[in-house]
């Protein structure tokens, strides 16, 4: 791996139903420190499967995933240790409904990283303040809007001091007026140099914030390049047809 490479995926395959369904069909890609990689494509193209394979939430059928130089698909690797360095944000927030916002954010740092509770709370409150939600620290997830929940979910991931953030369609479950507030947080993270891989339907975000865009279909990477290349000068007919429908 190069010095700047954080993640490298080598010939990754994920098959279901004895190979009849090929969610991933030989994907290879690398992500460098500071990259913001947007993964786009039609539904069922393998985008989320690829993202979830980066931290082995999806167990690949074959292929390798290297994270910070370690083959985390290796049989003797404790993948949970490496997952602690990968923040994951899902479509459906995945907050614990019976815990306050603050407890949701401090649970993992205290239990897994052994950070003192007072220190974890201080950092969590700083993060909440940054996204305008410090006054909601003692609220429960059911008392929050969708946009607030997703902002909390992003800040919860940041509480673990991750080296990379993985976003699986983070705005797809939100009402349209709430999308902007979540994308603004992601823009700030990108501007600060956070390494990010984002599965998204938000083409404006991909065009504006990503430094690399990957277009997938049928479990394969069809085309990848800078936003200028992908949106301005697409090569494949399939990408041209896709962009004609979504732009």
Short mmCIF file of C-alpha atoms in Angstrom, two decimals, residues 33 42 105 184:
data_model
loop_
_atom_site.label_atom_id
_atom_site.label_comp_id
_atom_site.label_asym_id
_atom_site.label_seq_id
_atom_site.Cartn_x
_atom_site.Cartn_y
_atom_site.Cartn_z
CA UNK A 33 -6.13 9.79 3.09
CA UNK A 42 -28.98 2.87 -9.90
CA UNK A 105 -22.64 9.28 21.84
CA UNK A 184 -23.79 20.78 5.41
#
